[in-house]
């Protein structure tokens, strides 16, 4: 079965490449025109709950199964990693035929195990997720006269001490009638219409309908079990069914059967096919997104002022000649730069665990590049929520390809620290290829064992694990080694000042320098914590995140803040005669990951407070930890590279700071 999954993934990929010759239609996908009487395929996704975050197969519960058996639909890699399991359903529609009182099935008498499992899923507030023409079923409710949209419907509900199951579904399919021969003229305007191929489509001249909405109303109806003893699936139920969502009537009891029925109504709508996702993607809280951006701009303005002052001091010789200053001005400049003079012989001394730093910076470049490319593609509409899992799939592909950048940066930094020495570049390349992926696989393996034990569809099948390891080993690792090879051949960066033979003792500081480093992470966190709430809600609350334009702006602001924070902290440490700036510049901006993980714990306590069970909480914290580690690598790399450039630029001006120069063996000249 897993072979069938991945075979279809390759088929879909090749199909997308083929159709790219015709162009694309944002936000993605081609419309399907249904002719009168044509069957519509309703599919089932995994049942989900925000209380457990553990998806399960729909057919793990005692529900009706299709006559031709359960069949899995092809899904992409990202969908499988997210726990999506698309299966066929017993529901059958015909365009645009209204049907009511359709008998679906009568289950076997509930065994003790199925009875307790059904009660447990109701207690855990599991939702059933149906899909029609790639549209999730949407349910509308009201709270204090305000309409609320939900995707899916609950398995059942508990009233007092009784459990009720929703055994009758009222479907409404919104359709847009197409009377034109050329579909493109109807569903698009301007250039958008031109990219939808209709030439060669034999059915383009047949009027039909396009699905633009899929709504469901769940009801609990007391059926007469004996009256359907001889009924077959899709027969007419012998008596009228009144669907009242405000009342419940079908309690579940051990050793008793449940009867399932449904009805479907087709309604013509003014909604056009390109706008059919608007009901799912209505922007809420756009003012909050703008507030987040304005808040970030204020932080950047404050830090930019500090950075400007630093640069004005360090490039003063470019503004006015040092020799033209009077004695008092010279004394002031020398006093300001005295700390820098004293650490000149140590500022480029190799840091402790240099190879680990190179590996982490290389991995950070890889993660940062993946984030940039993914967000840009998503902001341009290439990774629409129309396609489940494409975001995760794209991230994995971009990450593997960017292995060449990780190897190049890690090895070139390693050679720079070693003053051009080639020795050890292979081990550094292997470290860049394996360090972060190894950390991710370790965390995912532990979480996978927990989900395997719970029989959750969120557990990654063993064959999928193999299919993840093989591309990494066959694509990412070789590309990283190739990047390392080019990094070893590239010229290393020359230091403007050589390191002295004896390290200078760092004066005692009033406050621990690492305390300042850890506190610096609050500024980058302040630029993204508002957007982080929306991202967390989309991951754990089942909401659709699609404002990638806002995310791109916030991401750019985050990179700027991380660079400025690290630069300011590095300058302060050098001014205090603390020449061990390498790791501190990395963690000055990378410490934002600590606050993100703490925020994740806060989100668990206050927003996911109903999260039930230690396994669910462990899975949540495990994924949050993995996210925090990835962010630490990316932001830390931004901070380190900006500080490295600044320090190199600063100490290149030896002629006006009068820094001591050292020979190859540390003798002062």
XYZ file of C-alpha atoms in Angstrom:
669
model
C 0.000 0.000 0.000
C 2.874 2.401 0.809
C 4.377 1.566 -2.578
C 1.075 2.684 -4.090
C 1.346 5.987 -2.159
C 4.791 6.883 -3.392
C 4.241 5.644 -6.939
C 1.323 8.062 -7.172
C 3.422 10.834 -5.651
C 5.881 10.495 -8.530
C 3.011 10.343 -11.022
C 1.527 13.548 -9.599
C 4.918 15.244 -9.708
C 5.443 14.330 -13.349
C 1.910 15.483 -14.140
C 2.579 18.873 -12.571
C 5.776 19.210 -14.590
C 3.877 18.315 -17.760
C 1.063 20.783 -17.097
C 3.538 23.529 -16.240
C 4.029 23.863 -19.970
C 0.505 25.250 -20.146
C 1.076 27.649 -17.271
C -0.546 27.675 -13.864
C -3.629 29.071 -12.230
C -3.248 30.725 -8.858
C -3.946 29.774 -6.141
C -3.448 26.409 -7.793
C -5.339 23.603 -9.432
C -7.564 23.170 -12.444
C -11.373 23.232 -12.242
C -13.313 20.055 -12.812
C -16.554 20.423 -14.716
C -19.162 17.815 -13.769
C -21.816 16.874 -16.267
C -25.412 16.146 -15.271
C -25.677 12.782 -13.552
C -21.913 12.410 -13.047
C -20.830 10.852 -9.753
C -19.007 12.968 -7.186
C -16.422 11.302 -5.004
C -16.610 12.173 -1.312
C -13.457 11.270 0.599
C -12.569 10.867 4.247
C -9.511 12.329 5.887
C -8.213 11.370 9.321
C -10.365 12.334 12.282
C -8.625 14.998 14.344
C -8.922 16.695 17.703
C -7.301 19.814 19.112
C -7.525 18.140 22.507
C -5.143 15.304 21.667
C -3.361 16.349 18.442
C -3.387 12.642 17.536
C -5.081 11.901 14.186
C -6.757 8.531 13.634
C -8.260 6.771 10.655
C -11.981 7.411 10.141
C -12.589 3.686 9.879
C -10.984 3.026 13.249
C -14.474 3.807 14.591
C -17.537 1.581 13.991
C -18.842 3.578 11.030
C -20.211 2.585 7.622
C -17.677 1.366 5.082
C -17.848 1.585 1.261
C -19.327 -1.334 -0.637
C -16.165 -1.811 -2.684
C -13.896 -1.697 0.358
C -11.585 0.923 1.823
C -9.226 2.460 -0.702
C -6.458 4.972 -0.086
C -5.984 7.998 -2.298
C -2.564 9.200 -3.408
C -1.144 11.860 -1.089
C 2.051 13.847 -1.241
C 4.878 13.396 1.218
C 3.969 16.464 3.269
C 0.386 15.267 3.729
C 1.580 11.894 4.966
C 3.947 13.547 7.446
C 1.075 15.706 8.713
C -0.996 12.603 9.422
C -3.411 12.916 6.487
C -4.850 9.604 5.344
C -7.268 10.183 2.471
C -9.712 7.290 2.033
C -12.869 6.744 0.024
C -16.231 7.120 1.755
C -19.626 5.416 1.438
C -21.345 8.724 0.601
C -22.434 8.937 -3.034
C -23.618 12.070 -4.858
C -24.754 12.678 -8.419
C -24.567 16.101 -10.037
C -26.939 17.933 -9.442
C -29.487 15.452 -8.075
C -31.094 16.271 -4.713
C -31.646 13.207 -2.531
C -33.086 12.756 0.944
C -33.634 9.947 3.446
C -30.790 7.882 2.011
C -30.073 4.803 4.093
C -26.361 4.205 4.480
C -25.909 1.244 6.794
C -26.744 -0.368 10.071
C -23.678 -1.220 12.120
C -23.106 -4.419 13.987
C -24.140 -4.276 17.657
C -21.497 -2.253 19.499
C -19.048 -4.438 21.340
C -17.667 -3.289 24.661
C -14.429 -2.198 22.981
C -16.123 -0.212 20.212
C -18.579 1.307 22.667
C -15.795 2.553 24.965
C -13.714 3.746 22.012
C -16.627 5.739 20.622
C -17.246 7.346 24.021
C -13.554 8.175 24.312
C -13.458 9.861 20.902
C -16.564 11.884 21.788
C -14.983 12.973 25.073
C -11.839 13.991 23.193
C -13.942 16.095 20.767
C -12.811 14.381 17.577
C -13.910 15.888 14.274
C -14.780 13.994 11.087
C -13.160 15.582 8.014
C -14.832 15.053 4.641
C -13.519 16.244 1.278
C -15.420 16.880 -1.956
C -13.585 18.040 -5.069
C -10.631 18.915 -2.823
C -12.845 21.145 -0.631
C -13.119 20.270 3.076
C -16.641 20.111 4.461
C -17.458 23.321 6.319
C -19.929 23.709 9.164
C -21.521 26.954 10.329
C -22.591 27.680 13.884
C -23.510 30.836 15.771
C -22.155 32.204 18.993
C -23.832 35.310 20.361
C -25.300 36.034 16.910
C -21.863 35.855 15.276
C -21.333 33.139 12.634
C -18.466 30.735 13.269
C -16.915 28.501 10.613
C -15.640 25.015 11.346
C -14.133 22.389 9.102
C -15.640 18.962 9.633
C -18.210 17.928 12.202
C -17.933 16.276 15.635
C -18.246 12.511 16.026
C -20.828 13.041 18.736
C -21.655 14.928 21.868
C -22.048 14.196 25.554
C -25.181 15.520 27.261
C -25.203 14.978 30.996
C -24.204 11.309 31.339
C -25.380 10.124 27.923
C -23.366 9.972 24.702
C -25.014 10.805 21.388
C -23.620 10.168 17.925
C -24.301 12.269 14.829
C -25.742 9.622 12.552
C -27.521 11.766 9.945
C -25.697 14.254 7.746
C -27.302 16.988 5.720
C -24.988 17.981 2.882
C -25.245 21.133 0.804
C -23.152 21.297 -2.339
C -22.788 24.774 -3.831
C -22.281 24.678 -7.586
C -21.562 27.214 -10.264
C -23.359 26.513 -13.518
C -21.275 26.655 -16.642
C -23.141 27.289 -19.874
C -20.099 28.243 -21.929
C -18.164 25.996 -24.238
C -14.848 27.417 -23.099
C -14.435 27.003 -19.350
C -11.561 29.444 -19.224
C -13.752 32.374 -20.282
C -16.110 31.661 -17.407
C -13.810 31.039 -14.472
C -11.082 33.532 -15.248
C -10.523 37.016 -16.504
C -7.619 38.622 -18.243
C -4.343 36.747 -18.228
C -5.547 34.215 -15.666
C -8.013 32.737 -18.115
C -5.401 32.230 -20.770
C -3.351 29.817 -18.696
C -6.157 27.233 -18.277
C -5.943 24.751 -21.135
C -9.233 23.790 -22.773
C -8.009 22.887 -26.250
C -8.402 19.223 -26.950
C -10.908 18.678 -24.149
C -13.693 16.665 -25.692
C -16.125 17.620 -22.926
C -15.566 21.381 -23.127
C -18.704 21.831 -25.227
C -20.928 20.075 -22.696
C -22.595 22.401 -20.132
C -21.845 21.348 -16.605
C -21.292 22.413 -13.017
C -18.293 23.207 -10.876
C -18.235 22.643 -7.122
C -17.690 25.938 -5.286
C -18.805 25.016 -1.773
C -19.322 22.000 0.485
C -21.321 22.384 3.700
C -22.498 19.836 6.243
C -25.019 19.886 9.082
C -24.690 16.959 11.516
C -27.798 15.657 13.291
C -28.534 13.011 15.872
C -31.707 11.207 14.796
C -33.411 8.262 16.434
C -33.850 5.645 13.723
C -35.987 2.565 13.848
C -33.407 -0.210 13.656
C -35.973 -2.905 12.870
C -37.440 -0.971 9.931
C -34.170 -1.149 8.009
C -33.399 -4.787 8.771
C -33.663 -5.737 5.087
C -32.547 -2.402 3.583
C -29.472 -2.121 1.422
C -27.041 0.769 1.131
C -28.525 3.756 -0.753
C -32.109 2.522 -0.335
C -34.799 4.980 0.665
C -35.306 5.218 4.409
C -38.913 4.099 5.113
C -39.964 7.242 7.002
C -39.234 10.993 6.796
C -36.147 12.309 8.581
C -36.128 15.762 10.111
C -32.621 17.061 10.660
C -32.586 19.351 13.705
C -29.012 20.264 14.727
C -30.218 21.840 17.985
C -31.428 18.551 19.473
C -29.905 15.102 19.967
C -31.841 11.856 19.931
C -29.521 8.914 19.111
C -27.734 7.686 22.263
C -25.112 4.992 21.865
C -25.504 1.851 23.933
C -23.491 -1.277 24.254
C -24.754 -4.250 22.190
C -27.019 -1.994 20.120
C -26.653 -1.027 16.449
C -26.434 2.447 14.968
C -28.227 3.429 11.756
C -26.587 6.024 9.512
C -28.401 8.108 6.886
C -27.780 11.245 4.869
C -29.304 13.722 2.453
C -27.784 16.016 -0.138
C -28.969 19.251 -1.729
C -27.364 21.044 -4.668
C -27.671 24.828 -4.759
C -26.532 27.158 -7.496
C -24.258 29.896 -6.223
C -22.796 33.140 -7.516
C -19.406 32.102 -6.173
C -16.859 31.717 -8.949
C -14.458 28.814 -8.968
C -11.327 30.926 -8.213
C -13.102 32.343 -5.128
C -14.385 29.107 -3.662
C -11.687 29.031 -0.966
C -12.674 32.464 0.339
C -14.995 30.888 2.913
C -12.009 29.064 4.407
C -9.500 31.872 4.028
C -11.385 34.882 5.324
C -8.743 37.102 6.850
C -9.353 37.735 10.513
C -7.156 39.987 12.550
C -5.368 41.716 9.666
C -4.916 44.756 11.895
C -3.046 42.521 14.327
C -0.649 41.476 11.560
C 0.025 45.114 10.731
C 0.525 45.879 14.419
C 3.149 43.136 14.516
C 4.960 44.684 11.558
C 4.829 48.219 13.026
C 6.103 46.868 16.346
C 9.017 45.192 14.558
C 9.825 48.395 12.669
C 10.037 50.300 15.952
C 12.502 47.769 17.343
C 14.568 47.945 14.151
C 14.597 51.749 14.243
C 15.890 51.712 17.819
C 18.619 49.180 17.037
C 19.533 50.914 13.795
C 20.203 54.073 15.762
C 22.659 52.213 17.990
C 24.337 50.554 15.007
C 24.626 53.919 13.257
C 26.377 55.409 16.269
C 28.805 52.469 16.321
C 29.626 52.845 12.650
C 30.059 56.609 12.969
C 32.642 55.974 15.668
C 34.502 53.227 13.857
C 34.595 54.918 10.476
C 35.472 58.331 11.787
C 38.651 58.332 9.741
C 36.495 58.173 6.641
C 34.598 61.237 7.766
C 37.539 63.335 8.851
C 41.287 62.819 8.841
C 42.724 61.506 12.099
C 45.768 63.760 11.804
C 43.587 66.867 11.567
C 42.030 66.267 14.976
C 43.337 68.229 17.911
C 44.899 66.487 20.891
C 41.669 66.492 22.898
C 39.732 64.860 20.040
C 42.509 62.285 19.559
C 42.397 61.424 23.225
C 38.632 60.967 23.051
C 38.899 58.650 20.032
C 41.708 56.645 21.630
C 39.702 56.277 24.836
C 36.705 55.013 22.891
C 38.822 52.484 21.012
C 41.156 51.427 23.803
C 39.265 48.203 24.396
C 39.498 47.311 20.736
C 43.266 47.915 20.703
C 43.828 45.609 23.650
C 41.981 42.659 22.123
C 43.416 43.073 18.626
C 45.794 40.156 19.100
C 43.041 37.821 20.264
C 39.926 38.809 18.344
C 40.628 36.315 15.551
C 41.857 33.544 17.809
C 40.138 30.241 16.956
C 37.125 29.619 19.205
C 36.608 26.506 21.265
C 34.780 23.708 19.418
C 35.440 25.471 16.121
C 34.301 22.516 14.014
C 30.940 22.419 15.808
C 30.482 26.144 15.193
C 31.230 25.666 11.495
C 28.754 22.790 11.276
C 26.006 24.765 13.017
C 26.577 27.804 10.812
C 26.464 25.614 7.705
C 23.234 23.966 8.841
C 21.861 27.394 9.712
C 22.528 28.624 6.175
C 20.704 25.560 4.842
C 17.677 26.095 7.092
C 17.653 29.839 6.450
C 17.776 29.328 2.699
C 14.986 26.768 2.892
C 12.836 29.208 4.882
C 13.455 32.079 2.455
C 12.661 30.069 -0.678
C 9.623 28.383 0.881
C 8.084 31.619 2.165
C 8.691 33.403 -1.138
C 7.081 30.582 -3.127
C 4.170 30.446 -0.683
C 3.711 34.232 -0.824
C 3.584 34.018 -4.627
C 0.808 31.436 -4.388
C 2.682 28.314 -5.462
C 1.943 26.537 -2.174
C -1.741 27.195 -1.738
C -3.669 25.442 1.081
C -5.657 23.984 -1.800
C -3.016 21.264 -1.875
C -2.553 19.629 1.496
C 1.043 18.996 2.427
C 2.692 20.929 -0.402
C 4.294 23.317 2.089
C 6.010 20.489 3.979
C 6.959 18.749 0.731
C 8.472 21.949 -0.645
C 10.434 22.537 2.548
C 11.960 19.053 2.384
C 12.905 19.436 -1.287
C 14.448 22.881 -0.803
C 16.316 21.681 2.294
C 17.906 18.768 0.434
C 18.934 20.915 -2.531
C 20.474 23.581 -0.292
C 22.823 21.012 1.222
C 25.429 22.349 -1.210
C 25.256 25.757 0.522
C 25.638 24.148 3.960
C 28.774 22.267 2.938
C 30.324 25.265 1.210
C 29.792 27.709 4.093
C 30.822 25.219 6.805
C 34.090 24.200 5.091
C 35.034 27.707 4.006
C 34.503 28.976 7.562
C 36.545 26.023 8.832
C 39.407 26.931 6.497
C 39.159 30.592 7.507
C 39.439 29.715 11.190
C 42.375 27.426 10.364
C 44.050 30.138 8.255
C 43.717 28.147 5.035
C 44.384 24.659 6.366
C 42.517 22.001 4.335
C 42.827 19.334 6.999
C 39.502 18.091 8.359
C 37.185 19.534 5.710
C 35.660 16.130 4.963
C 34.611 15.582 8.574
C 33.179 19.104 8.699
C 31.154 18.385 5.546
C 29.821 15.152 7.038
C 28.967 17.013 10.216
C 27.006 19.635 8.263
C 25.204 16.844 6.402
C 24.261 14.870 9.507
C 24.072 17.136 12.561
C 20.670 18.814 12.206
C 19.044 15.948 10.237
C 20.303 13.549 12.900
C 18.795 15.710 15.639
C 15.500 15.861 13.754
C 15.415 12.101 13.129
C 16.184 11.413 16.801
C 13.278 13.570 17.995
C 10.900 12.262 15.318
C 11.778 8.641 16.088
C 10.904 9.055 19.763
C 7.634 10.789 18.897
C 6.900 8.161 16.273
C 7.195 5.335 18.784
C 4.706 7.136 21.019
C 2.219 7.575 18.151
C 2.745 4.013 16.957
C 1.744 2.833 20.402
C -1.442 4.921 20.141
C -2.245 3.612 16.599
C -2.392 7.198 15.356
C -2.242 8.025 11.649
C 0.230 10.734 12.664
C 2.806 7.963 13.088
C 5.174 7.810 10.128
C 5.141 4.325 8.555
C 8.482 2.514 8.497
C 8.495 2.520 4.689
C 8.028 6.305 4.740
C 10.955 6.606 7.140
C 13.024 4.717 4.582
C 11.740 6.992 1.811
C 12.841 9.991 3.871
C 16.290 8.612 4.657
C 17.075 7.533 1.091
C 16.599 10.990 -0.537
C 18.550 12.550 2.305
C 21.401 10.070 1.922
C 21.311 10.051 -1.902
C 20.686 13.770 -2.517
C 21.343 15.958 0.506
C 24.527 14.251 1.732
C 26.262 14.175 -1.694
C 25.296 17.802 -2.339
C 26.708 18.786 1.058
C 29.974 16.976 0.301
C 30.126 18.664 -3.112
C 29.566 22.033 -1.444
C 32.314 21.176 1.043
C 34.667 20.319 -1.818
C 34.102 23.706 -3.434
C 34.464 25.354 -0.037
C 37.848 23.653 0.380
C 38.943 24.898 -3.044
C 37.699 28.459 -2.509
C 40.157 30.974 -1.028
C 39.757 31.432 2.694
C 39.072 34.841 4.202
C 42.300 36.550 5.285
C 42.384 38.010 8.783
C 43.484 41.679 8.984
C 45.282 40.954 12.283
C 47.055 37.758 13.286
C 46.452 36.148 16.640
C 49.108 36.558 19.333
C 50.847 33.515 20.779
C 49.624 33.999 24.347
C 45.893 34.645 24.920
C 45.058 37.817 26.785
C 43.261 37.432 30.087
C 39.708 38.778 29.998
C 39.017 41.279 32.786
C 36.404 40.344 35.348
C 32.992 41.678 34.402
C 30.406 43.089 36.756
C 27.701 40.925 35.187
C 28.113 37.565 33.425
C 28.444 38.185 29.701
C 26.233 35.197 28.874
C 23.394 36.788 30.812
C 23.458 39.679 28.353
C 23.576 37.217 25.441
C 20.525 35.311 26.624
C 18.627 38.529 27.270
C 19.365 39.753 23.739
C 16.951 37.155 22.349
C 13.980 39.116 23.663
C 14.324 41.706 20.887
C 14.049 39.254 17.952
C 11.254 37.478 19.813
C 9.391 40.782 20.103
C 9.331 41.071 16.314
C 7.665 37.730 15.680
C 5.653 36.663 18.719
C 2.373 38.024 17.309
C 2.828 36.209 13.992
C 3.954 33.173 15.958
C 0.505 32.974 17.551
C -1.162 32.652 14.139
C 1.358 30.021 13.040
C 0.821 27.998 16.217
C -2.936 28.263 15.791
C -2.728 26.950 12.241
C -0.580 24.002 13.329
C -2.380 22.983 16.508
C -5.875 24.480 16.268
C -6.727 23.289 12.765
C -6.866 26.771 11.245
C -5.617 27.572 7.763
C -2.568 29.841 7.609
C -2.265 31.637 4.300
C -1.031 35.203 4.958
C 2.459 34.414 3.691
C 2.886 37.993 2.519
C 2.771 39.156 6.139
C 5.050 36.285 7.112
C 7.606 37.299 4.477
C 7.690 40.866 5.818
C 8.040 39.672 9.417
C 10.766 37.235 8.374
C 12.782 40.014 6.722
C 12.387 42.190 9.803
C 13.471 39.266 12.001
C 16.664 38.807 9.985
C 17.473 42.520 10.271
C 16.853 42.548 14.036
C 18.976 39.415 14.563
C 21.861 40.959 12.631
C 21.647 44.240 14.530
C 21.346 42.613 17.964
C 24.349 40.395 17.387
C 26.399 43.276 15.997
C 25.662 45.523 18.980
C 26.425 42.740 21.486
C 29.700 41.896 19.748
C 30.818 45.537 19.816
C 29.972 45.787 23.508
C 31.936 42.639 24.357
C 34.988 43.851 22.456
C 34.721 47.191 24.225
C 34.811 45.301 27.540
C 38.000 43.540 26.343
C 36.111 40.248 25.947
C 37.553 38.744 22.761
C 35.546 35.503 22.876
C 32.840 36.774 20.572
C 32.381 33.820 18.226
C 29.858 31.726 20.124
C 28.314 34.745 21.827
C 27.493 36.363 18.490
C 25.796 33.109 17.440
C 23.683 32.797 20.566
C 22.952 36.536 20.896
C 20.393 36.162 18.123
C 19.983 32.382 18.381
C 18.728 32.701 21.972
C 15.378 33.755 20.507
C 14.735 29.996 20.244
C 14.626 29.781 24.041
C 11.806 32.309 24.180
C 9.978 30.575 21.341
C 10.092 27.281 23.240
C 8.922 29.007 26.422
C 6.108 30.569 24.405
C 5.213 27.086 23.165
C 4.890 25.942 26.761
C 2.742 28.990 27.510
C 0.574 28.147 24.467
C 0.212 24.595 25.744
C -0.864 25.724 29.201
C -3.256 28.519 28.266
C -4.448 27.838 24.690
C -4.209 24.053 24.552
C -5.153 23.631 28.193
C -7.580 20.865 27.260
C -4.787 18.804 25.676
C -5.374 15.401 27.190
C -2.832 12.772 28.110
C 0.939 12.768 28.579
C 1.517 11.328 25.082
C -0.258 14.248 23.404
C 1.686 16.777 25.493
C 4.968 14.981 24.755
C 4.261 14.992 21.011
C 3.454 18.706 21.154
C 6.602 19.557 23.125
C 8.725 17.354 20.859
C 7.623 19.146 17.705
C 7.997 22.511 19.475
C 11.553 21.598 20.480
C 12.402 20.632 16.900
C 11.011 23.954 15.660
C 13.008 25.868 18.285
C 16.261 24.095 17.353
C 15.754 24.900 13.660
C 15.063 28.559 14.478
C 18.152 28.700 16.717
C 20.343 27.468 13.855
C 18.867 29.959 11.384
C 18.838 33.064 13.589
C 22.194 32.207 15.157
C 23.743 31.985 11.699
C 22.403 35.427 10.796
C 23.898 36.884 13.964
C 27.265 35.178 13.571
C 27.784 36.073 9.914
C 26.847 39.714 10.491
C 29.215 39.915 13.487
C 32.027 38.213 11.567
C 31.688 40.735 8.763
C 31.595 43.619 11.253
C 34.659 42.466 13.203
C 36.607 41.854 10.010
C 35.673 45.318 8.736
C 36.441 46.945 12.073
C 39.941 45.523 12.450
C 40.803 46.068 8.824
C 41.244 49.769 9.707
C 44.550 49.200 11.473
C 46.132 52.381 10.083
C 43.912 54.726 12.057
C 43.328 52.658 15.208
C 47.116 51.975 15.444
C 46.585 48.333 16.269
C 49.619 46.131 16.938
C 50.575 43.801 14.116
C 51.936 40.353 14.738
C 54.104 38.012 12.769
C 53.464 34.411 12.081
C 54.873 33.309 15.467
C 53.203 36.014 17.539
C 56.203 38.387 17.885
C 55.025 41.986 18.012
C 56.401 44.127 15.220
